[in-house]
Coordinates of N, CA and C in Angstrom, one line a residue:
H1 N 97.6 117.3 92.0 CA 98.7 116.5 92.3 C 99.6 116.4 91.1
V2 N 100.9 116.8 91.2 CA 101.8 116.8 90.1 C 102.3 115.4 89.9
Q3 N 102.4 115.0 88.6 CA 103.0 113.8 88.3 C 104.2 114.0 87.4
L4 N 105.2 113.3 87.7 CA 106.5 113.4 86.9 C 106.8 112.2 86.1
V5 N 107.3 112.4 84.9 CA 107.7 111.3 84.1 C 109.1 111.5 83.6
E6 N 110.0 110.6 83.8 CA 111.3 110.7 83.3 C 111.5 109.9 82.0
S7 N 112.5 110.4 81.2 CA 112.8 109.7 80.0 C 114.3 109.9 79.7
G8 N 114.9 109.0 79.0 CA 116.3 109.2 78.5 C 117.2 108.2 79.2
G9 N 116.8 107.4 80.1 CA 117.7 106.4 80.7 C 118.1 105.3 79.7
G10 N 118.9 104.4 80.1 CA 119.3 103.3 79.3 C 120.8 102.9 79.5
S11 N 121.3 102.2 78.6 CA 122.7 101.7 78.7 C 123.6 102.6 77.8
V12 N 124.7 103.1 78.4 CA 125.6 104.0 77.7 C 127.0 103.5 77.9
Q13 N 127.8 103.7 77.0 CA 129.2 103.4 77.1 C 130.0 104.5 77.9
A14 N 130.9 104.0 78.7 CA 131.8 105.0 79.4 C 132.4 106.0 78.5
G15 N 132.4 107.2 78.9 CA 132.9 108.3 78.0 C 131.8 109.0 77.2
G16 N 130.7 108.4 77.2 CA 129.6 108.9 76.4 C 128.8 110.0 77.2
S17 N 127.7 110.4 76.6 CA 126.8 111.4 77.2 C 125.4 110.9 77.4
L18 N 124.8 111.5 78.4 CA 123.4 111.1 78.7 C 122.6 112.3 78.9
R19 N 121.3 112.3 78.4 CA 120.4 113.4 78.7 C 119.1 112.8 79.2
L20 N 118.8 113.2 80.5 CA 117.6 112.8 81.1 C 116.6 113.9 81.1
S21 N 115.4 113.6 80.8 CA 114.3 114.6 80.8 C 113.2 114.2 81.8
C22 N 112.7 115.2 82.4 CA 111.6 115.0 83.4 C 110.5 116.1 83.1
E23 N 109.3 115.6 82.9 CA 108.2 116.5 82.6 C 107.1 116.3 83.5
A24 N 106.5 117.4 83.9 CA 105.3 117.3 84.9 C 104.0 117.3 84.2
S25 N 103.0 116.7 84.8 CA 101.7 116.8 84.3 C 100.7 116.8 85.5
S26 N 99.5 117.0 85.2 CA 98.4 117.1 86.3 C 98.7 118.2 87.3
Y27 N 99.3 119.2 86.9 CA 99.5 120.4 87.8 C 98.4 121.3 87.7
T28 N 98.2 122.1 88.8 CA 97.2 123.1 88.8 C 97.7 124.5 88.4
N29 N 99.0 124.7 88.5 CA 99.6 126.0 88.1 C 100.6 125.7 87.1
N30 N 100.4 126.3 85.9 CA 101.3 125.9 84.7 C 102.5 126.9 84.5
D31 N 102.8 127.6 85.6 CA 103.9 128.6 85.5 C 105.2 127.8 85.8
P32 N 106.1 127.6 84.8 CA 107.3 126.9 85.1 C 108.2 127.5 86.2
T33 N 108.1 128.8 86.3 CA 109.0 129.5 87.3 C 108.6 129.3 88.7
K34 N 107.6 128.5 89.0 CA 107.1 128.3 90.3 C 107.5 126.9 90.8
Y35 N 108.3 126.1 90.0 CA 108.6 124.8 90.4 C 110.1 124.6 90.4
C36 N 110.6 124.0 91.5 CA 112.1 123.7 91.5 C 112.2 122.2 91.4
F37 N 113.4 121.8 90.9 CA 113.6 120.4 90.6 C 114.9 119.9 91.2
G38 N 115.0 118.6 91.4 CA 116.2 117.9 91.8 C 116.3 116.6 91.0
S39 N 117.5 116.1 90.8 CA 117.8 114.9 90.2 C 118.6 114.0 91.2
F40 N 118.1 112.9 91.5 CA 118.7 112.0 92.5 C 119.1 110.7 91.8
R41 N 120.1 110.0 92.4 CA 120.6 108.7 92.0 C 120.6 107.8 93.2
Q42 N 120.2 106.6 92.9 CA 120.2 105.6 93.9 C 120.8 104.3 93.4
V43 N 121.7 103.7 94.1 CA 122.2 102.3 93.8 C 121.8 101.4 94.9
P44 N 121.7 100.1 94.5 CA 121.3 99.1 95.6 C 122.1 99.2 96.8
G45 N 121.4 99.2 97.9 CA 122.1 99.2 99.2 C 122.5 100.6 99.7
K46 N 122.3 101.6 98.9 CA 122.7 103.0 99.4 C 121.5 103.9 99.3
Q47 N 121.7 105.0 100.1 CA 120.6 106.0 100.1 C 120.6 106.8 98.8
R48 N 119.4 107.3 98.5 CA 119.3 108.2 97.4 C 120.1 109.5 97.6
E49 N 120.9 109.8 96.6 CA 121.7 111.0 96.7 C 121.5 112.0 95.6
V50 N 121.6 113.2 95.9 CA 121.3 114.3 94.9 C 122.5 114.3 93.9
V51 N 122.1 114.4 92.6 CA 123.1 114.6 91.6 C 123.1 116.1 91.2
A52 N 122.0 116.7 91.1 CA 121.9 118.1 90.7 C 120.6 118.6 91.1
R53 N 120.5 119.9 91.3 CA 119.2 120.6 91.6 C 119.2 122.0 91.1
I54 N 118.0 122.5 90.9 CA 117.9 123.9 90.3 C 116.7 124.5 91.0
D55 N 116.8 125.8 91.1 CA 115.7 126.5 91.8 C 114.6 126.8 90.8
S56 N 113.5 127.4 91.3 CA 112.3 127.6 90.4 C 112.5 128.6 89.3
R57 N 113.5 129.5 89.5 CA 113.7 130.5 88.5 C 114.7 130.0 87.4
G58 N 115.2 128.8 87.6 CA 116.1 128.3 86.6 C 117.6 128.7 86.9
G59 N 117.8 129.2 88.0 CA 119.2 129.6 88.4 C 119.7 128.8 89.5
R60 N 120.9 129.2 89.9 CA 121.5 128.6 91.1 C 121.6 127.0 91.0
P61 N 122.0 126.5 89.8 CA 122.2 125.0 89.8 C 123.3 124.6 90.7
V62 N 123.1 123.4 91.4 CA 124.0 122.9 92.3 C 124.3 121.4 91.9
Y63 N 125.5 121.0 91.9 CA 125.9 119.7 91.4 C 126.6 118.9 92.5
A64 N 126.4 117.6 92.5 CA 127.2 116.8 93.4 C 128.7 116.8 92.9
E65 N 129.5 116.6 93.9 CA 131.0 116.7 93.5 C 131.3 115.6 92.5
S66 N 130.6 114.5 92.5 CA 130.9 113.4 91.6 C 130.6 113.8 90.1
V67 N 129.8 114.8 89.9 CA 129.4 115.1 88.5 C 129.8 116.6 88.2
E68 N 130.4 117.3 89.1 CA 130.8 118.7 88.9 C 131.6 118.8 87.7
G69 N 131.3 119.7 86.8 CA 132.1 119.9 85.6 C 131.7 119.0 84.4
R70 N 130.9 118.0 84.7 CA 130.4 117.1 83.7 C 128.9 117.1 83.5
A71 N 128.2 117.8 84.4 CA 126.7 117.8 84.3 C 126.2 119.2 84.2
T72 N 125.0 119.2 83.5 CA 124.3 120.5 83.4 C 122.8 120.2 83.6
I73 N 122.2 120.9 84.5 CA 120.8 120.8 84.8 C 120.1 122.1 84.3
S74 N 119.0 122.0 83.6 CA 118.4 123.2 83.1 C 116.9 123.0 83.1
K75 N 116.2 124.1 83.2 CA 114.7 124.1 83.2 C 114.2 124.6 81.8
A76 N 113.1 124.1 81.4 CA 112.4 124.6 80.2 C 111.7 125.9 80.6
T77 N 111.5 126.8 79.7 CA 110.8 128.0 80.0 C 109.3 128.0 79.6
D78 N 109.0 127.0 78.7 CA 107.6 126.9 78.2 C 106.8 125.8 78.8
K79 N 107.4 125.0 79.6 CA 106.7 123.9 80.3 C 107.4 123.5 81.6
I80 N 106.7 122.8 82.4 CA 107.2 122.4 83.7 C 108.1 121.1 83.5
S81 N 109.3 121.3 83.2 CA 110.2 120.2 82.9 C 111.7 120.6 83.2
V82 N 112.5 119.6 83.3 CA 113.9 119.8 83.6 C 114.7 118.8 82.8
N83 N 115.9 119.2 82.4 CA 116.8 118.3 81.7 C 118.1 118.2 82.5
L84 N 118.7 117.0 82.5 CA 120.0 116.8 83.1 C 120.8 116.1 82.1
E85 N 122.0 116.7 81.8 CA 122.9 116.2 80.9 C 124.2 115.9 81.6
I86 N 124.7 114.7 81.4 CA 126.0 114.3 82.0 C 126.9 113.8 80.9
D87 N 128.1 114.4 80.8 CA 129.1 114.0 79.8 C 130.2 113.2 80.5
S88 N 131.0 112.6 79.6 CA 132.2 111.8 80.1 C 131.7 110.8 81.2
L89 N 130.7 110.1 80.8 CA 130.1 109.2 81.8 C 131.1 108.1 82.3
K90 N 130.9 107.8 83.6 CA 131.7 106.8 84.2 C 130.8 105.7 84.7
P91 N 131.4 104.5 84.9 CA 130.6 103.4 85.5 C 129.9 103.8 86.8
E92 N 130.6 104.6 87.6 CA 130.0 105.0 88.9 C 128.8 105.9 88.7
D93 N 128.5 106.4 87.5 CA 127.3 107.2 87.3 C 126.1 106.3 87.2
S94 N 126.3 105.0 87.1 CA 125.2 104.1 87.0 C 124.3 104.1 88.2
G95 N 123.0 103.9 88.0 CA 122.0 103.8 89.1 C 120.6 104.2 88.6
M96 N 119.7 104.2 89.5 CA 118.4 104.6 89.2 C 118.3 106.1 89.4
Y97 N 117.9 106.8 88.4 CA 117.8 108.3 88.5 C 116.3 108.7 88.7
Y98 N 116.1 109.5 89.7 CA 114.8 110.0 90.0 C 114.7 111.5 89.9
C99 N 113.6 111.9 89.3 CA 113.3 113.3 89.2 C 112.4 113.7 90.4
A100 N 112.7 114.8 91.0 CA 111.9 115.3 92.1 C 111.6 116.8 91.9
A101 N 110.4 117.2 92.3 CA 110.0 118.6 92.1 C 109.1 119.0 93.3
D102 N 109.1 120.3 93.5 CA 108.2 120.9 94.5 C 107.6 122.2 93.9
G103 N 106.5 122.6 94.3 CA 105.8 123.8 93.9 C 104.3 123.6 93.8
P104 N 103.6 124.6 93.4 CA 104.0 125.9 93.0 C 104.2 126.8 94.2
F105 N 105.4 127.5 94.1 CA 105.7 128.6 95.1 C 106.2 129.8 94.3
D106 N 106.1 130.9 94.9 CA 106.7 132.1 94.2 C 108.2 131.9 94.0
Y107 N 108.8 131.3 95.0 CA 110.2 130.9 94.8 C 110.4 129.6 95.5
C108 N 111.2 128.7 94.9 CA 111.4 127.4 95.4 C 112.8 126.9 95.2
Q109 N 113.4 126.4 96.3 CA 114.7 125.8 96.2 C 114.7 124.7 97.3
R110 N 115.0 123.5 96.9 CA 115.0 122.4 97.8 C 116.4 121.7 97.8
V111 N 116.7 121.2 98.9 CA 118.0 120.5 99.1 C 117.9 119.0 99.3
E112 N 117.3 118.7 100.5 CA 117.2 117.3 100.9 C 116.1 116.6 100.1
A113 N 116.3 115.3 99.9 CA 115.3 114.5 99.2 C 113.9 114.6 99.9
G114 N 113.9 114.6 101.2 CA 112.6 114.6 101.9 C 111.9 115.9 101.8
S115 N 112.5 116.9 101.2 CA 111.8 118.2 101.1 C 111.1 118.4 99.8
Y116 N 111.2 117.4 98.9 CA 110.5 117.5 97.6 C 109.1 116.8 97.7
S117 N 108.1 117.4 97.2 CA 106.8 116.8 97.3 C 106.5 115.8 96.2
Y118 N 107.1 115.9 95.1 CA 106.7 115.0 94.0 C 107.9 114.3 93.4
W119 N 107.7 113.0 93.0 CA 108.8 112.2 92.5 C 108.3 111.4 91.3
G120 N 109.2 111.2 90.4 CA 109.0 110.4 89.2 C 109.3 108.9 89.6
P121 N 108.9 108.0 88.7 CA 109.1 106.6 89.0 C 110.6 106.1 88.9
G122 N 111.4 107.0 88.2 CA 112.8 106.6 88.1 C 113.1 106.0 86.7
T123 N 114.3 106.2 86.3 CA 114.8 105.6 85.0 C 116.2 105.1 85.3
Q124 N 116.4 103.9 84.8 CA 117.7 103.2 85.0 C 118.8 103.7 84.1
V125 N 119.9 104.0 84.6 CA 121.1 104.3 83.8 C 122.2 103.3 84.1
T126 N 122.7 102.7 83.0 CA 123.8 101.8 83.2 C 125.0 102.2 82.3
V127 N 126.1 102.5 82.9 CA 127.3 102.9 82.2 C 128.3 101.8 82.2
S128 N 128.8 101.3 81.1 CA 129.8 100.2 81.1 C 130.8 100.4 80.1

């Protein structure tokens, strides 16, 4: 059973940058190319929404319109992890950020939150 741990959240000033990391543990297959990731944000009273996602080969990153041009999601090649960087932060980027993953598969790409098998506990991001 894959476990995910996020890091990098906190309070950031508007206009600044943020780097969120998510690393997997307790996996049975240690090939990073077999896991796809998504980063989701949730604010009180609203559904969890995808911020960015990336397929198992580290390609085809997809971004929410709200962060398009300001965010970069990338996978590590030596471990099962993903990083999300967001520049030019806005107050509306605030929320609880969750890392999601699925795998191992020969190829993996997930869209909806319900299609990911593994979730991290989340990390709070506050932009002011």
